[in-house]
Amino acid sequence: MSDYDLYYWSVPFRGQFVRAVLAYADKSWTECGDAAIAKLMEGPVENMPVPFMGPPLLIDRKADFAIAETPAIILYLGETLHLLPTTPALRALSMKIVNDANDVIDDITLDGGREMWTQKSWQAFVPRLRKWMSLWEETGRRRGLKAETGFLLGGKAPGIADIVTATLWSTMTERFPAIATILEDTAPLTAALTRRVATVPALAALAAKARQDYGDAYCGGQIEASLRRVLNA
C-alpha cells in the first residue's frame, strides 16, 4: 500500500511541488487520476476527504489525514517528514518561498486562465517575472548562496525551500526555453541552485517520469496554448 493518495491533474503544474517533496523523502504515493478528482469535486462536500475546491488534495494513509491547498500540504509534509528548518524564522521563510512559488504559477497562467496571453500582455509581464526571480536571488544571496555551493536559506542539505524552488523553475524553464533565458540573465544563482537540486536522484527521476507521463504539458488547456504562442513567436 502506498504511503499517500494524491489527487492532482495529469500535468506537472502546482501538484508537482507535492510530488517533489514526496519523491525527495522517498515516500510512495498513488495518483488517483483525473476522473476521480472530477467525481470528488462534483460530489457533495460531506463526501470529500477534506472540504476542497480543487486539487491538489493529499491523503496520508497511515495518519488517516487529508489536506488540500498546496502551501498547507507542503507545510504538513515539511513538518511530518522533517524537511523544515529548526527555527521559527527559517520555517516561516520556507513557507514564504512556497507561497511565492504558488503565486508565480498563478501569475504565469493569469490566475488559471482568467485571460489568455497576447504578445502585448506578455511583454508587459516580463518585468514582473524578472522581479519574482530577483526575490529568489536576493534571498539566496543574503544567506551565502553561490553558483556551485549553498542553499536558498543556508544549511547543509536541501530543504523545502530548495525542493520547491528547483521544482518551480526547472519544470517551467525546461518547457519554456525563453523563460530559462530570462532566469539565467536575472537570477544566475537561482538558476544554478535549480540545476544542482534538480540533479538529486529522486528529483531527477521524478522529472523524467513527468516527461514520460505528461510529455511537454505544463498546465494544460487554452492558457498553456496562449503561453506557448507568445513565447515561441
mmCIF file of C-alpha atoms in Angstrom:
data_model
loop_
_atom_site.group_PDB
_atom_site.id
_atom_site.type_symbol
_atom_site.label_atom_id
_atom_site.label_comp_id
_atom_site.label_asym_id
_atom_site.label_seq_id
_atom_site.Cartn_x
_atom_site.Cartn_y
_atom_site.Cartn_z
ATOM 1 C CA MET A 1 0.000 0.000 0.000
ATOM 2 C CA SER A 2 1.249 3.479 -0.847
ATOM 3 C CA ASP A 3 2.059 5.972 1.891
ATOM 4 C CA TYR A 4 -0.211 8.619 0.371
ATOM 5 C CA ASP A 5 -3.008 9.184 -2.109
ATOM 6 C CA LEU A 6 -2.545 12.267 -4.282
ATOM 7 C CA TYR A 7 -5.369 13.875 -6.194
ATOM 8 C CA TYR A 8 -3.904 16.124 -8.869
ATOM 9 C CA TRP A 9 -4.397 16.563 -12.605
ATOM 10 C CA SER A 10 -2.167 14.787 -15.114
ATOM 11 C CA VAL A 11 0.183 17.738 -15.584
ATOM 12 C CA PRO A 12 3.416 18.793 -13.819
ATOM 13 C CA PHE A 13 1.988 22.068 -12.535
ATOM 14 C CA ARG A 14 1.012 23.023 -8.962
ATOM 15 C CA GLY A 15 0.838 19.422 -7.799
ATOM 16 C CA GLN A 16 4.430 18.847 -8.888
ATOM 17 C CA PHE A 17 5.574 20.595 -5.702
ATOM 18 C CA VAL A 18 3.821 17.898 -3.679
ATOM 19 C CA ARG A 19 5.206 15.111 -5.850
ATOM 20 C CA ALA A 20 8.717 16.529 -5.476
ATOM 21 C CA VAL A 21 8.598 16.620 -1.684
ATOM 22 C CA LEU A 22 7.250 13.066 -1.553
ATOM 23 C CA ALA A 23 9.896 11.858 -4.005
ATOM 24 C CA TYR A 24 12.730 13.595 -2.142
ATOM 25 C CA ALA A 25 11.578 11.979 1.119
ATOM 26 C CA ASP A 26 11.447 8.553 -0.584
ATOM 27 C CA LYS A 27 7.711 8.190 0.041
ATOM 28 C CA SER A 28 5.298 6.273 -2.166
ATOM 29 C CA TRP A 29 2.013 7.622 -3.415
ATOM 30 C CA THR A 30 -0.883 6.668 -5.628
ATOM 31 C CA GLU A 31 -2.050 9.100 -8.301
ATOM 32 C CA CYS A 32 -5.826 8.898 -8.090
ATOM 33 C CA GLY A 33 -6.412 10.243 -11.607
ATOM 34 C CA ASP A 34 -8.410 12.939 -13.318
ATOM 35 C CA ALA A 35 -11.714 11.073 -13.272
ATOM 36 C CA ALA A 36 -11.553 10.543 -9.507
ATOM 37 C CA ILE A 37 -10.723 14.222 -8.983
ATOM 38 C CA ALA A 38 -13.669 15.338 -11.107
ATOM 39 C CA LYS A 39 -16.000 12.953 -9.264
ATOM 40 C CA LEU A 40 -14.933 14.323 -5.884
ATOM 41 C CA MET A 41 -15.208 17.942 -6.989
ATOM 42 C CA GLU A 42 -18.665 17.404 -8.456
ATOM 43 C CA GLY A 43 -19.939 15.462 -5.467
ATOM 44 C CA PRO A 44 -21.306 16.720 -2.146
ATOM 45 C CA VAL A 45 -18.875 18.367 0.235
ATOM 46 C CA GLU A 46 -19.795 15.950 3.009
ATOM 47 C CA ASN A 47 -18.314 13.106 0.933
ATOM 48 C CA MET A 48 -14.929 14.808 0.469
ATOM 49 C CA PRO A 49 -11.911 13.577 2.475
ATOM 50 C CA VAL A 50 -11.427 17.246 3.384
ATOM 51 C CA PRO A 51 -13.590 20.115 2.064
ATOM 52 C CA PHE A 52 -11.796 21.485 -1.005
ATOM 53 C CA MET A 53 -12.462 23.451 -4.197
ATOM 54 C CA GLY A 54 -9.751 21.964 -6.396
ATOM 55 C CA PRO A 55 -6.614 19.824 -6.295
ATOM 56 C CA PRO A 56 -4.053 19.115 -5.061
ATOM 57 C CA LEU A 57 -5.520 17.012 -2.286
ATOM 58 C CA LEU A 58 -3.317 14.665 -0.269
ATOM 59 C CA ILE A 59 -4.346 11.785 1.980
ATOM 60 C CA ASP A 60 -1.798 10.466 4.470
ATOM 61 C CA ARG A 61 -2.937 6.858 4.747
ATOM 62 C CA LYS A 62 -1.037 5.964 7.909
ATOM 63 C CA ALA A 63 -2.238 9.047 9.767
ATOM 64 C CA ASP A 64 -5.713 8.869 8.216
ATOM 65 C CA PHE A 65 -5.469 12.596 7.488
ATOM 66 C CA ALA A 66 -6.450 14.581 4.404
ATOM 67 C CA ILE A 67 -5.333 18.095 3.498
ATOM 68 C CA ALA A 68 -5.806 20.353 0.472
ATOM 69 C CA GLU A 69 -4.243 23.624 -0.793
ATOM 70 C CA THR A 70 -0.630 23.444 -1.936
ATOM 71 C CA PRO A 71 1.030 25.507 0.837
ATOM 72 C CA ALA A 72 -0.906 23.624 3.539
ATOM 73 C CA ILE A 73 0.106 20.273 2.031
ATOM 74 C CA ILE A 74 3.756 21.313 1.826
ATOM 75 C CA LEU A 75 3.673 22.575 5.418
ATOM 76 C CA TYR A 76 2.206 19.268 6.582
ATOM 77 C CA LEU A 77 4.798 17.233 4.680
ATOM 78 C CA GLY A 78 7.627 19.506 5.775
ATOM 79 C CA GLU A 79 6.664 19.080 9.418
ATOM 80 C CA THR A 80 5.940 15.360 9.354
ATOM 81 C CA LEU A 81 8.897 14.433 7.139
ATOM 82 C CA HIS A 82 11.332 16.728 8.979
ATOM 83 C CA LEU A 83 12.247 18.821 5.956
ATOM 84 C CA LEU A 84 11.701 22.232 7.533
ATOM 85 C CA PRO A 85 14.401 24.191 9.384
ATOM 86 C CA THR A 86 14.502 24.076 13.157
ATOM 87 C CA THR A 87 13.989 27.789 13.867
ATOM 88 C CA PRO A 88 10.644 29.590 13.598
ATOM 89 C CA ALA A 89 12.220 32.312 11.432
ATOM 90 C CA LEU A 90 13.565 29.885 8.840
ATOM 91 C CA ARG A 91 10.382 27.810 8.881
ATOM 92 C CA ALA A 92 8.418 30.986 8.154
ATOM 93 C CA LEU A 93 10.823 31.899 5.344
ATOM 94 C CA SER A 94 10.457 28.402 3.909
ATOM 95 C CA MET A 95 6.703 28.811 3.762
ATOM 96 C CA LYS A 96 7.098 32.262 2.231
ATOM 97 C CA ILE A 97 9.047 30.625 -0.609
ATOM 98 C CA VAL A 98 6.290 28.027 -1.043
ATOM 99 C CA ASN A 99 3.647 30.756 -1.225
ATOM 100 C CA ASP A 100 5.783 32.822 -3.595
ATOM 101 C CA ALA A 101 6.130 29.792 -5.882
ATOM 102 C CA ASN A 102 2.374 29.276 -5.769
ATOM 103 C CA ASP A 103 1.880 32.951 -6.679
ATOM 104 C CA VAL A 104 4.341 32.731 -9.578
ATOM 105 C CA ILE A 105 2.411 29.934 -11.233
ATOM 106 C CA ASP A 106 -0.817 31.856 -10.690
ATOM 107 C CA ASP A 107 0.816 34.813 -12.437
ATOM 108 C CA ILE A 108 2.267 32.751 -15.285
ATOM 109 C CA THR A 109 -1.191 31.329 -16.029
ATOM 110 C CA LEU A 110 -3.086 34.582 -15.478
ATOM 111 C CA ASP A 111 -4.927 33.176 -12.465
ATOM 112 C CA GLY A 112 -5.532 29.814 -14.055
ATOM 113 C CA GLY A 113 -6.632 31.096 -17.442
ATOM 114 C CA ARG A 114 -8.830 34.017 -16.432
ATOM 115 C CA GLU A 115 -7.446 35.638 -19.596
ATOM 116 C CA MET A 116 -5.214 34.441 -22.419
ATOM 117 C CA TRP A 117 -1.730 35.756 -23.128
ATOM 118 C CA THR A 118 -1.081 38.154 -26.011
ATOM 119 C CA GLN A 119 2.272 39.492 -27.135
ATOM 120 C CA LYS A 120 1.407 42.839 -25.579
ATOM 121 C CA SER A 121 0.361 41.425 -22.214
ATOM 122 C CA TRP A 122 3.385 39.101 -22.085
ATOM 123 C CA GLN A 123 5.837 41.904 -22.769
ATOM 124 C CA ALA A 124 4.167 43.950 -20.049
ATOM 125 C CA PHE A 125 4.515 40.994 -17.675
ATOM 126 C CA VAL A 126 8.220 40.271 -18.233
ATOM 127 C CA PRO A 127 9.432 42.966 -15.769
ATOM 128 C CA ARG A 128 7.171 41.444 -13.113
ATOM 129 C CA LEU A 129 8.534 37.975 -13.868
ATOM 130 C CA ARG A 130 12.067 39.318 -13.518
ATOM 131 C CA LYS A 131 11.145 40.843 -10.175
ATOM 132 C CA TRP A 132 9.805 37.498 -8.991
ATOM 133 C CA MET A 133 13.099 35.891 -9.977
ATOM 134 C CA SER A 134 15.055 38.602 -8.187
ATOM 135 C CA LEU A 135 13.258 37.765 -4.923
ATOM 136 C CA TRP A 136 14.786 34.288 -5.020
ATOM 137 C CA GLU A 137 18.179 35.681 -5.991
ATOM 138 C CA GLU A 138 18.304 38.172 -3.127
ATOM 139 C CA THR A 139 17.030 35.641 -0.604
ATOM 140 C CA GLY A 140 19.837 33.254 -1.506
ATOM 141 C CA ARG A 141 22.478 35.965 -1.725
ATOM 142 C CA ARG A 142 21.746 37.078 1.840
ATOM 143 C CA ARG A 143 22.403 33.540 3.065
ATOM 144 C CA GLY A 144 25.618 32.885 1.203
ATOM 145 C CA LEU A 145 24.280 31.133 -1.876
ATOM 146 C CA LYS A 146 26.922 30.669 -4.568
ATOM 147 C CA ALA A 147 26.726 29.251 -8.057
ATOM 148 C CA GLU A 148 28.324 25.960 -7.034
ATOM 149 C CA THR A 149 27.557 25.771 -3.315
ATOM 150 C CA GLY A 150 24.949 26.627 -0.722
ATOM 151 C CA PHE A 151 21.194 26.517 -0.428
ATOM 152 C CA LEU A 152 18.482 29.135 -0.514
ATOM 153 C CA LEU A 153 18.179 29.552 3.254
ATOM 154 C CA GLY A 154 21.637 28.277 4.167
ATOM 155 C CA GLY A 155 22.173 24.886 5.750
ATOM 156 C CA LYS A 156 23.999 21.824 4.524
ATOM 157 C CA ALA A 157 21.262 19.984 2.632
ATOM 158 C CA PRO A 158 18.241 20.870 0.524
ATOM 159 C CA GLY A 159 15.097 21.702 2.453
ATOM 160 C CA ILE A 160 11.535 22.511 1.497
ATOM 161 C CA ALA A 161 12.559 25.914 0.118
ATOM 162 C CA ASP A 162 15.153 24.343 -2.206
ATOM 163 C CA ILE A 163 12.924 21.484 -3.352
ATOM 164 C CA VAL A 164 10.076 23.848 -4.209
ATOM 165 C CA THR A 165 12.445 26.346 -5.856
ATOM 166 C CA ALA A 166 14.052 23.687 -8.041
ATOM 167 C CA THR A 167 10.674 22.236 -8.980
ATOM 168 C CA LEU A 168 9.194 25.613 -9.851
ATOM 169 C CA TRP A 169 11.979 26.861 -12.077
ATOM 170 C CA SER A 170 13.203 23.585 -13.587
ATOM 171 C CA THR A 171 9.709 22.496 -14.662
ATOM 172 C CA MET A 172 8.940 25.899 -16.154
ATOM 173 C CA THR A 173 12.275 26.530 -17.874
ATOM 174 C CA GLU A 174 12.539 23.024 -19.302
ATOM 175 C CA ARG A 175 9.230 23.526 -21.069
ATOM 176 C CA PHE A 176 9.746 27.181 -21.997
ATOM 177 C CA PRO A 177 13.352 27.905 -23.046
ATOM 178 C CA ALA A 178 12.584 31.624 -23.374
ATOM 179 C CA ILE A 179 11.880 31.730 -19.637
ATOM 180 C CA ALA A 180 15.121 29.839 -18.994
ATOM 181 C CA THR A 181 16.992 32.643 -20.738
ATOM 182 C CA ILE A 182 15.279 35.238 -18.545
ATOM 183 C CA LEU A 183 16.117 33.284 -15.384
ATOM 184 C CA GLU A 184 19.793 32.874 -16.305
ATOM 185 C CA ASP A 185 20.050 36.604 -17.004
ATOM 186 C CA THR A 186 18.087 37.823 -13.986
ATOM 187 C CA ALA A 187 18.887 35.280 -11.282
ATOM 188 C CA PRO A 188 22.004 33.243 -12.140
ATOM 189 C CA LEU A 189 22.473 31.961 -8.588
ATOM 190 C CA THR A 190 18.887 30.752 -8.519
ATOM 191 C CA ALA A 191 19.340 29.102 -11.907
ATOM 192 C CA ALA A 192 22.479 27.352 -10.662
ATOM 193 C CA LEU A 193 20.766 26.220 -7.447
ATOM 194 C CA THR A 194 17.863 24.897 -9.507
ATOM 195 C CA ARG A 195 20.215 22.845 -11.664
ATOM 196 C CA ARG A 196 22.075 21.428 -8.654
ATOM 197 C CA VAL A 197 18.976 20.441 -6.678
ATOM 198 C CA ALA A 198 17.222 19.107 -9.772
ATOM 199 C CA THR A 199 20.047 16.580 -10.185
ATOM 200 C CA VAL A 200 19.289 14.955 -6.811
ATOM 201 C CA PRO A 201 18.486 11.407 -7.991
ATOM 202 C CA ALA A 202 14.932 11.321 -6.623
ATOM 203 C CA LEU A 203 14.067 14.656 -8.210
ATOM 204 C CA ALA A 204 15.768 13.814 -11.499
ATOM 205 C CA ALA A 205 13.792 10.560 -11.642
ATOM 206 C CA LEU A 206 10.564 12.442 -10.923
ATOM 207 C CA ALA A 207 11.286 14.910 -13.731
ATOM 208 C CA ALA A 208 11.988 12.064 -16.133
ATOM 209 C CA LYS A 209 8.721 10.391 -15.148
ATOM 210 C CA ALA A 210 6.849 13.654 -15.661
ATOM 211 C CA ARG A 211 8.305 13.926 -19.144
ATOM 212 C CA GLN A 212 7.317 10.324 -19.861
ATOM 213 C CA ASP A 213 3.807 10.672 -18.406
ATOM 214 C CA TYR A 214 2.889 14.199 -19.485
ATOM 215 C CA GLY A 215 5.172 14.978 -22.418
ATOM 216 C CA ASP A 216 5.605 18.713 -22.997
ATOM 217 C CA ALA A 217 2.499 19.594 -20.984
ATOM 218 C CA TYR A 218 2.846 22.221 -18.282
ATOM 219 C CA CYS A 219 -0.527 23.467 -17.031
ATOM 220 C CA GLY A 220 -2.717 22.362 -19.925
ATOM 221 C CA GLY A 221 -5.669 23.963 -21.664
ATOM 222 C CA GLN A 222 -6.019 27.172 -23.608
ATOM 223 C CA ILE A 223 -3.831 29.143 -21.204
ATOM 224 C CA GLU A 224 -0.834 26.903 -21.938
ATOM 225 C CA ALA A 225 -1.542 27.202 -25.659
ATOM 226 C CA SER A 226 -1.542 31.005 -25.412
ATOM 227 C CA LEU A 227 1.665 30.957 -23.369
ATOM 228 C CA ARG A 228 3.385 28.825 -25.985
ATOM 229 C CA ARG A 229 2.196 31.156 -28.761
ATOM 230 C CA VAL A 230 3.741 34.257 -27.179
ATOM 231 C CA LEU A 231 6.968 32.524 -26.128
ATOM 232 C CA ASN A 232 7.526 30.829 -29.488
ATOM 233 C CA ALA A 233 6.764 33.933 -31.564
#
